């Protein structure tokens, strides 16, 4: 069975500093990996995904994520955080064998301080 | 505009009173699913549907029912709600294509007293 771990419940960063939200996964075979963001009182929005190819994936709002197969990680990054980036971030994994049932992590609350 | 629409957004009900949360998508997606979100537990899948008349249990199906009579609609039914079903519920849809991302509704906050 697949699983996703987001080891930090909360990440605090100052505006303008780089941010990292961590995600590790466990899945049989090759993974499809996703990041979603949830703003207050809203549903989840897709940010970016890794399917195959370049390990560095660029997504919406200046976010990027790096796939590391040996460490089974898919950390979300942004070079310069904005206060408006404050939200709840979810990592999700799908096995590449045709399943459409993603497994989500528990979420990480990102707080960007002015 | 491509979207997943849930109704109602907020609902307070009493134990045992049957309720239905509706979900509709306008993207012709085959795959639809329901999640509940609880603090510290993240998103847990309740039920999913691969296509019309095809549904299956997710991780936490107890106390819930679903139906998929039309491609665009996937209602969540609580026949006899209990307080432990107080939660934030999300409907999601996606293409039935491996590796595609999901589109989520805005959520339904349900309180059962």
PDB file of C-alpha atoms in Angstrom:
ATOM      1  CA  UNK A   1       0.000   0.000   0.000  1.00  0.00           C
ATOM      2  CA  UNK A   2       1.149   3.508  -0.697  1.00  0.00           C
ATOM      3  CA  UNK A   3       1.739   6.128   1.956  1.00  0.00           C
ATOM      4  CA  UNK A   4       2.815   9.733   2.232  1.00  0.00           C
ATOM      5  CA  UNK A   5       4.529  11.430   5.149  1.00  0.00           C
ATOM      6  CA  UNK A   6       4.687  15.149   5.752  1.00  0.00           C
ATOM      7  CA  UNK A   7       6.898  15.286   8.814  1.00  0.00           C
ATOM      8  CA  UNK A   8       6.153  18.886   9.752  1.00  0.00           C
ATOM      9  CA  UNK A   9       2.721  19.984  10.907  1.00  0.00           C
ATOM     10  CA  UNK A  10       3.765  23.598  10.536  1.00  0.00           C
ATOM     11  CA  UNK A  11       6.509  25.514   8.774  1.00  0.00           C
ATOM     12  CA  UNK A  12       7.288  29.114   9.646  1.00  0.00           C
ATOM     13  CA  UNK A  13       9.296  31.340   7.353  1.00  0.00           C
ATOM     14  CA  UNK A  14       9.886  35.056   6.986  1.00  0.00           C
ATOM     15  CA  UNK A  15       8.678  36.809   3.871  1.00  0.00           C
ATOM     16  CA  UNK A  16      11.394  36.910   1.241  1.00  0.00           C
ATOM     17  CA  UNK A  17      13.178  33.846   2.571  1.00  0.00           C
ATOM     18  CA  UNK A  18      13.215  30.517   0.772  1.00  0.00           C
ATOM     19  CA  UNK A  19      10.764  27.902   1.921  1.00  0.00           C
ATOM     20  CA  UNK A  20      10.713  24.115   1.893  1.00  0.00           C
ATOM     21  CA  UNK A  21       7.801  21.853   2.733  1.00  0.00           C
ATOM     22  CA  UNK A  22       8.874  18.244   3.059  1.00  0.00           C
ATOM     23  CA  UNK A  23       7.227  15.118   1.688  1.00  0.00           C
ATOM     24  CA  UNK A  24       8.364  11.516   1.592  1.00  0.00           C
ATOM     25  CA  UNK A  25       6.452   8.655   0.077  1.00  0.00           C
ATOM     26  CA  UNK A  26       6.228   4.899  -0.154  1.00  0.00           C
ATOM     27  CA  UNK A  27       4.742   3.209  -3.202  1.00  0.00           C
ATOM     28  CA  UNK A  28       5.227   0.100  -5.291  1.00  0.00           C
ATOM     29  CA  UNK A  29       6.773   0.883  -8.619  1.00  0.00           C
ATOM     30  CA  UNK A  30       7.186   4.348 -10.021  1.00  0.00           C
ATOM     31  CA  UNK A  31       5.201   7.114  -8.386  1.00  0.00           C
ATOM     32  CA  UNK A  32       3.152   9.990  -9.637  1.00  0.00           C
ATOM     33  CA  UNK A  33       3.535  12.786  -7.099  1.00  0.00           C
ATOM     34  CA  UNK A  34       1.429  15.868  -6.551  1.00  0.00           C
ATOM     35  CA  UNK A  35       1.289  18.986  -4.433  1.00  0.00           C
ATOM     36  CA  UNK A  36      -1.962  20.725  -3.621  1.00  0.00           C
ATOM     37  CA  UNK A  37      -2.630  23.929  -1.699  1.00  0.00           C
ATOM     38  CA  UNK A  38      -5.650  24.742   0.429  1.00  0.00           C
ATOM     39  CA  UNK A  39      -6.437  28.332   1.314  1.00  0.00           C
ATOM     40  CA  UNK A  40      -8.836  29.042   4.198  1.00  0.00           C
ATOM     41  CA  UNK A  41     -12.440  28.087   3.428  1.00  0.00           C
ATOM     42  CA  UNK A  42     -11.481  26.770   0.010  1.00  0.00           C
ATOM     43  CA  UNK A  43     -11.027  23.415  -1.623  1.00  0.00           C
ATOM     44  CA  UNK A  44      -7.660  22.004  -2.617  1.00  0.00           C
ATOM     45  CA  UNK A  45      -5.997  23.446  -5.680  1.00  0.00           C
ATOM     46  CA  UNK A  46      -3.454  21.648  -7.803  1.00  0.00           C
ATOM     47  CA  UNK A  47       0.062  23.161  -7.692  1.00  0.00           C
ATOM     48  CA  UNK A  48       2.331  20.797  -9.572  1.00  0.00           C
ATOM     49  CA  UNK A  49       3.059  17.180 -10.325  1.00  0.00           C
ATOM     50  CA  UNK A  50       5.859  14.821 -11.180  1.00  0.00           C
ATOM     51  CA  UNK A  51       5.119  12.107 -13.713  1.00  0.00           C
ATOM     52  CA  UNK A  52       8.437  11.399 -15.377  1.00  0.00           C
ATOM     53  CA  UNK A  53      11.439  13.204 -16.792  1.00  0.00           C
ATOM     54  CA  UNK A  54      13.213  16.132 -15.167  1.00  0.00           C
ATOM     55  CA  UNK A  55      13.437  15.742 -11.412  1.00  0.00           C
ATOM     56  CA  UNK A  56      12.784  19.444 -10.868  1.00  0.00           C
ATOM     57  CA  UNK A  57       9.176  20.310 -11.544  1.00  0.00           C
ATOM     58  CA  UNK A  58       7.880  23.865 -11.796  1.00  0.00           C
ATOM     59  CA  UNK A  59       4.315  24.741 -10.920  1.00  0.00           C
ATOM     60  CA  UNK A  60       1.927  27.560 -10.141  1.00  0.00           C
ATOM     61  CA  UNK A  61       2.714  30.706  -8.122  1.00  0.00           C
ATOM     62  CA  UNK A  62       6.485  30.234  -8.383  1.00  0.00           C
ATOM     63  CA  UNK A  63       6.550  26.899  -6.574  1.00  0.00           C
ATOM     64  CA  UNK A  64       8.754  24.024  -7.601  1.00  0.00           C
ATOM     65  CA  UNK A  65       9.430  20.553  -6.280  1.00  0.00           C
ATOM     66  CA  UNK A  66      12.324  18.167  -6.549  1.00  0.00           C
ATOM     67  CA  UNK A  67      11.804  14.468  -7.024  1.00  0.00           C
ATOM     68  CA  UNK A  68      14.506  12.374  -5.376  1.00  0.00           C
ATOM     69  CA  UNK A  69      14.048   8.694  -6.082  1.00  0.00           C
ATOM     70  CA  UNK A  70      16.819   7.447  -3.814  1.00  0.00           C
ATOM     71  CA  UNK A  71      15.422   9.352  -0.847  1.00  0.00           C
ATOM     72  CA  UNK A  72      11.798   8.786  -1.907  1.00  0.00           C
ATOM     73  CA  UNK A  73      11.134  12.471  -1.404  1.00  0.00           C
ATOM     74  CA  UNK A  74       9.275  15.214  -3.220  1.00  0.00           C
ATOM     75  CA  UNK A  75       9.908  18.423  -1.315  1.00  0.00           C
ATOM     76  CA  UNK A  76       8.083  21.604  -2.255  1.00  0.00           C
ATOM     77  CA  UNK A  77      10.194  24.728  -2.556  1.00  0.00           C
ATOM     78  CA  UNK A  78       9.974  28.395  -3.355  1.00  0.00           C
ATOM     79  CA  UNK A  79      12.955  30.763  -3.561  1.00  0.00           C
ATOM     80  CA  UNK A  80      11.206  33.737  -1.963  1.00  0.00           C
ATOM     81  CA  UNK A  81       8.122  33.318   0.230  1.00  0.00           C
ATOM     82  CA  UNK A  82       5.165  35.688   0.186  1.00  0.00           C
ATOM     83  CA  UNK A  83       2.699  36.305   3.008  1.00  0.00           C
ATOM     84  CA  UNK A  84      -0.006  35.207   0.572  1.00  0.00           C
ATOM     85  CA  UNK A  85       1.633  31.769   0.368  1.00  0.00           C
ATOM     86  CA  UNK A  86       0.369  31.052   3.886  1.00  0.00           C
ATOM     87  CA  UNK A  87      -1.911  28.045   3.500  1.00  0.00           C
ATOM     88  CA  UNK A  88      -2.185  24.317   4.068  1.00  0.00           C
ATOM     89  CA  UNK A  89      -0.135  22.181   1.689  1.00  0.00           C
ATOM     90  CA  UNK A  90      -0.803  18.559   0.857  1.00  0.00           C
ATOM     91  CA  UNK A  91       1.451  16.072  -0.842  1.00  0.00           C
ATOM     92  CA  UNK A  92      -0.176  13.129  -2.648  1.00  0.00           C
ATOM     93  CA  UNK A  93       1.051   9.988  -4.375  1.00  0.00           C
ATOM     94  CA  UNK A  94      -0.407   7.719  -7.030  1.00  0.00           C
ATOM     95  CA  UNK A  95       1.228   4.480  -8.120  1.00  0.00           C
ATOM     96  CA  UNK A  96       1.913   4.514 -11.838  1.00  0.00           C
ATOM     97  CA  UNK A  97       0.241   1.172 -12.407  1.00  0.00           C
ATOM     98  CA  UNK A  98      -3.128   2.608 -13.357  1.00  0.00           C
ATOM     99  CA  UNK A  99      -4.663   3.365  -9.966  1.00  0.00           C
ATOM    100  CA  UNK A 100      -6.680   6.565  -9.739  1.00  0.00           C
ATOM    101  CA  UNK A 101      -6.795   6.558  -5.972  1.00  0.00           C
ATOM    102  CA  UNK A 102      -4.352   9.066  -4.545  1.00  0.00           C
ATOM    103  CA  UNK A 103      -3.051   8.884  -1.014  1.00  0.00           C
ATOM    104  CA  UNK A 104      -2.648  12.235   0.703  1.00  0.00           C
ATOM    105  CA  UNK A 105      -0.317  13.298   3.447  1.00  0.00           C
ATOM    106  CA  UNK A 106      -1.708  14.911   6.584  1.00  0.00           C
ATOM    107  CA  UNK A 107      -0.878  18.383   5.381  1.00  0.00           C
ATOM    108  CA  UNK A 108       1.619  21.051   6.428  1.00  0.00           C
ATOM    109  CA  UNK A 109       0.542  24.500   7.492  1.00  0.00           C
ATOM    110  CA  UNK A 110       2.842  27.110   6.003  1.00  0.00           C
ATOM    111  CA  UNK A 111       2.947  30.427   7.805  1.00  0.00           C
ATOM    112  CA  UNK A 112       4.854  33.259   6.183  1.00  0.00           C
ATOM    113  CA  UNK A 113       5.564  36.143   8.526  1.00  0.00           C
ATOM    114  CA  UNK A 114       5.810  39.725   7.220  1.00  0.00           C
TER     115      UNK A 114
ATOM    116  CA  UNK B   1     -15.498  27.659 -16.089  1.00  0.00           C
ATOM    117  CA  UNK B   2     -14.334  24.177 -15.111  1.00  0.00           C
ATOM    118  CA  UNK B   3     -15.497  23.435 -11.619  1.00  0.00           C
ATOM    119  CA  UNK B   4     -16.709  21.009  -9.007  1.00  0.00           C
ATOM    120  CA  UNK B   5     -19.727  22.303  -7.120  1.00  0.00           C
ATOM    121  CA  UNK B   6     -20.794  21.054  -3.726  1.00  0.00           C
ATOM    122  CA  UNK B   7     -23.934  21.936  -1.840  1.00  0.00           C
ATOM    123  CA  UNK B   8     -24.533  22.939   0.825  1.00  0.00           C
ATOM    124  CA  UNK B   9     -21.344  24.661   1.977  1.00  0.00           C
ATOM    125  CA  UNK B  10     -22.402  24.536   5.620  1.00  0.00           C
ATOM    126  CA  UNK B  11     -24.835  22.223   7.336  1.00  0.00           C
ATOM    127  CA  UNK B  12     -25.830  21.676  10.943  1.00  0.00           C
ATOM    128  CA  UNK B  13     -28.059  18.698  11.575  1.00  0.00           C
ATOM    129  CA  UNK B  14     -29.198  16.403  14.346  1.00  0.00           C
ATOM    130  CA  UNK B  15     -28.201  12.831  14.969  1.00  0.00           C
ATOM    131  CA  UNK B  16     -30.149  10.383  12.861  1.00  0.00           C
ATOM    132  CA  UNK B  17     -31.631  12.807  10.366  1.00  0.00           C
ATOM    133  CA  UNK B  18     -30.806  11.647   6.852  1.00  0.00           C
ATOM    134  CA  UNK B  19     -28.949  14.114   4.676  1.00  0.00           C
ATOM    135  CA  UNK B  20     -27.448  14.354   1.221  1.00  0.00           C
ATOM    136  CA  UNK B  21     -24.510  16.441   0.095  1.00  0.00           C
ATOM    137  CA  UNK B  22     -24.543  17.009  -3.630  1.00  0.00           C
ATOM    138  CA  UNK B  23     -21.531  17.158  -5.928  1.00  0.00           C
ATOM    139  CA  UNK B  24     -21.544  18.073  -9.585  1.00  0.00           C
ATOM    140  CA  UNK B  25     -18.716  18.553 -12.086  1.00  0.00           C
ATOM    141  CA  UNK B  26     -18.844  20.084 -15.560  1.00  0.00           C
ATOM    142  CA  UNK B  27     -15.614  18.631 -16.985  1.00  0.00           C
ATOM    143  CA  UNK B  28     -16.947  15.262 -18.157  1.00  0.00           C
ATOM    144  CA  UNK B  29     -14.611  13.508 -15.736  1.00  0.00           C
ATOM    145  CA  UNK B  30     -15.044   9.788 -15.262  1.00  0.00           C
ATOM    146  CA  UNK B  31     -13.484   9.572 -11.839  1.00  0.00           C
ATOM    147  CA  UNK B  32     -15.113  11.156  -8.777  1.00  0.00           C
ATOM    148  CA  UNK B  33     -14.472  10.737  -5.082  1.00  0.00           C
ATOM    149  CA  UNK B  34     -15.404  11.949  -1.634  1.00  0.00           C
ATOM    150  CA  UNK B  35     -12.979  12.822   1.140  1.00  0.00           C
ATOM    151  CA  UNK B  36     -13.307  13.956   4.689  1.00  0.00           C
ATOM    152  CA  UNK B  37     -10.758  16.242   6.263  1.00  0.00           C
ATOM    153  CA  UNK B  38     -10.140  16.154   9.993  1.00  0.00           C
ATOM    154  CA  UNK B  39      -7.444  17.962  11.992  1.00  0.00           C
ATOM    155  CA  UNK B  40      -4.271  15.927  12.225  1.00  0.00           C
ATOM    156  CA  UNK B  41      -5.618  13.236   9.913  1.00  0.00           C
ATOM    157  CA  UNK B  42      -5.407  14.968   6.573  1.00  0.00           C
ATOM    158  CA  UNK B  43      -7.675  13.798   3.773  1.00  0.00           C
ATOM    159  CA  UNK B  44      -9.234  10.374   3.959  1.00  0.00           C
ATOM    160  CA  UNK B  45     -11.149   8.895   1.086  1.00  0.00           C
ATOM    161  CA  UNK B  46     -14.709   7.786   1.758  1.00  0.00           C
ATOM    162  CA  UNK B  47     -15.933   6.453  -1.581  1.00  0.00           C
ATOM    163  CA  UNK B  48     -14.920   6.747  -5.190  1.00  0.00           C
ATOM    164  CA  UNK B  49     -16.451   6.097  -8.568  1.00  0.00           C
ATOM    165  CA  UNK B  50     -14.682   5.124 -11.776  1.00  0.00           C
ATOM    166  CA  UNK B  51     -17.703   5.835 -13.949  1.00  0.00           C
ATOM    167  CA  UNK B  52     -21.500   5.751 -14.046  1.00  0.00           C
ATOM    168  CA  UNK B  53     -22.907   2.965 -11.866  1.00  0.00           C
ATOM    169  CA  UNK B  54     -19.399   1.988 -10.698  1.00  0.00           C
ATOM    170  CA  UNK B  55     -18.595   2.852  -7.088  1.00  0.00           C
ATOM    171  CA  UNK B  56     -16.280   1.435  -4.463  1.00  0.00           C
ATOM    172  CA  UNK B  57     -15.278   1.965  -0.863  1.00  0.00           C
ATOM    173  CA  UNK B  58     -12.356   4.104   0.147  1.00  0.00           C
ATOM    174  CA  UNK B  59     -10.588   4.092   3.485  1.00  0.00           C
ATOM    175  CA  UNK B  60     -13.456   5.246   5.710  1.00  0.00           C
ATOM    176  CA  UNK B  61     -16.792   4.224   4.128  1.00  0.00           C
ATOM    177  CA  UNK B  62     -18.735   3.292   7.287  1.00  0.00           C
ATOM    178  CA  UNK B  63     -21.870   5.367   7.727  1.00  0.00           C
ATOM    179  CA  UNK B  64     -21.879   6.724   4.171  1.00  0.00           C
ATOM    180  CA  UNK B  65     -23.504   5.842   0.874  1.00  0.00           C
ATOM    181  CA  UNK B  66     -22.993   7.159  -2.631  1.00  0.00           C
ATOM    182  CA  UNK B  67     -24.580   6.773  -6.024  1.00  0.00           C
ATOM    183  CA  UNK B  68     -23.466   7.568  -9.566  1.00  0.00           C
ATOM    184  CA  UNK B  69     -26.484   7.589 -11.825  1.00  0.00           C
ATOM    185  CA  UNK B  70     -25.140  10.335 -14.059  1.00  0.00           C
ATOM    186  CA  UNK B  71     -21.583  11.116 -15.006  1.00  0.00           C
ATOM    187  CA  UNK B  72     -21.641  14.640 -13.647  1.00  0.00           C
ATOM    188  CA  UNK B  73     -23.204  13.949 -10.230  1.00  0.00           C
ATOM    189  CA  UNK B  74     -21.914  12.027  -7.239  1.00  0.00           C
ATOM    190  CA  UNK B  75     -23.995  12.661  -4.101  1.00  0.00           C
ATOM    191  CA  UNK B  76     -22.871  11.629  -0.629  1.00  0.00           C
ATOM    192  CA  UNK B  77     -25.621  10.255   1.582  1.00  0.00           C
ATOM    193  CA  UNK B  78     -25.596   9.957   5.339  1.00  0.00           C
ATOM    194  CA  UNK B  79     -28.542   7.748   6.225  1.00  0.00           C
ATOM    195  CA  UNK B  80     -28.252   8.243   9.985  1.00  0.00           C
ATOM    196  CA  UNK B  81     -25.622  10.857  10.792  1.00  0.00           C
ATOM    197  CA  UNK B  82     -23.728  10.662  14.067  1.00  0.00           C
ATOM    198  CA  UNK B  83     -21.538  13.248  15.823  1.00  0.00           C
ATOM    199  CA  UNK B  84     -18.345  11.452  14.729  1.00  0.00           C
ATOM    200  CA  UNK B  85     -19.261  12.385  11.162  1.00  0.00           C
ATOM    201  CA  UNK B  86     -18.811  16.034  11.984  1.00  0.00           C
ATOM    202  CA  UNK B  87     -16.122  17.004   9.505  1.00  0.00           C
ATOM    203  CA  UNK B  88     -15.171  18.960   6.406  1.00  0.00           C
ATOM    204  CA  UNK B  89     -16.107  17.059   3.261  1.00  0.00           C
ATOM    205  CA  UNK B  90     -14.643  17.448  -0.202  1.00  0.00           C
ATOM    206  CA  UNK B  91     -15.730  16.091  -3.525  1.00  0.00           C
ATOM    207  CA  UNK B  92     -13.114  15.672  -6.240  1.00  0.00           C
ATOM    208  CA  UNK B  93     -13.068  14.660  -9.878  1.00  0.00           C
ATOM    209  CA  UNK B  94     -10.450  13.809 -12.456  1.00  0.00           C
ATOM    210  CA  UNK B  95     -10.037  12.224 -15.821  1.00  0.00           C
ATOM    211  CA  UNK B  96      -9.739   8.479 -15.752  1.00  0.00           C
ATOM    212  CA  UNK B  97      -6.186   8.800 -16.932  1.00  0.00           C
ATOM    213  CA  UNK B  98      -3.220   7.757 -14.893  1.00  0.00           C
ATOM    214  CA  UNK B  99      -1.246  10.635 -13.490  1.00  0.00           C
ATOM    215  CA  UNK B 100      -3.850  13.350 -13.875  1.00  0.00           C
ATOM    216  CA  UNK B 101      -4.563  15.788 -11.115  1.00  0.00           C
ATOM    217  CA  UNK B 102      -7.836  16.103  -9.249  1.00  0.00           C
ATOM    218  CA  UNK B 103     -10.201  19.064  -9.133  1.00  0.00           C
ATOM    219  CA  UNK B 104     -11.806  19.720  -5.769  1.00  0.00           C
ATOM    220  CA  UNK B 105     -15.038  21.325  -4.682  1.00  0.00           C
ATOM    221  CA  UNK B 106     -15.008  24.084  -2.093  1.00  0.00           C
ATOM    222  CA  UNK B 107     -16.030  21.797   0.716  1.00  0.00           C
ATOM    223  CA  UNK B 108     -19.019  21.162   2.947  1.00  0.00           C
ATOM    224  CA  UNK B 109     -18.635  21.754   6.642  1.00  0.00           C
ATOM    225  CA  UNK B 110     -20.992  19.367   8.407  1.00  0.00           C
ATOM    226  CA  UNK B 111     -21.836  19.501  12.088  1.00  0.00           C
ATOM    227  CA  UNK B 112     -23.907  16.717  13.626  1.00  0.00           C
ATOM    228  CA  UNK B 113     -25.272  17.477  17.079  1.00  0.00           C
TER     229      UNK B 113
END
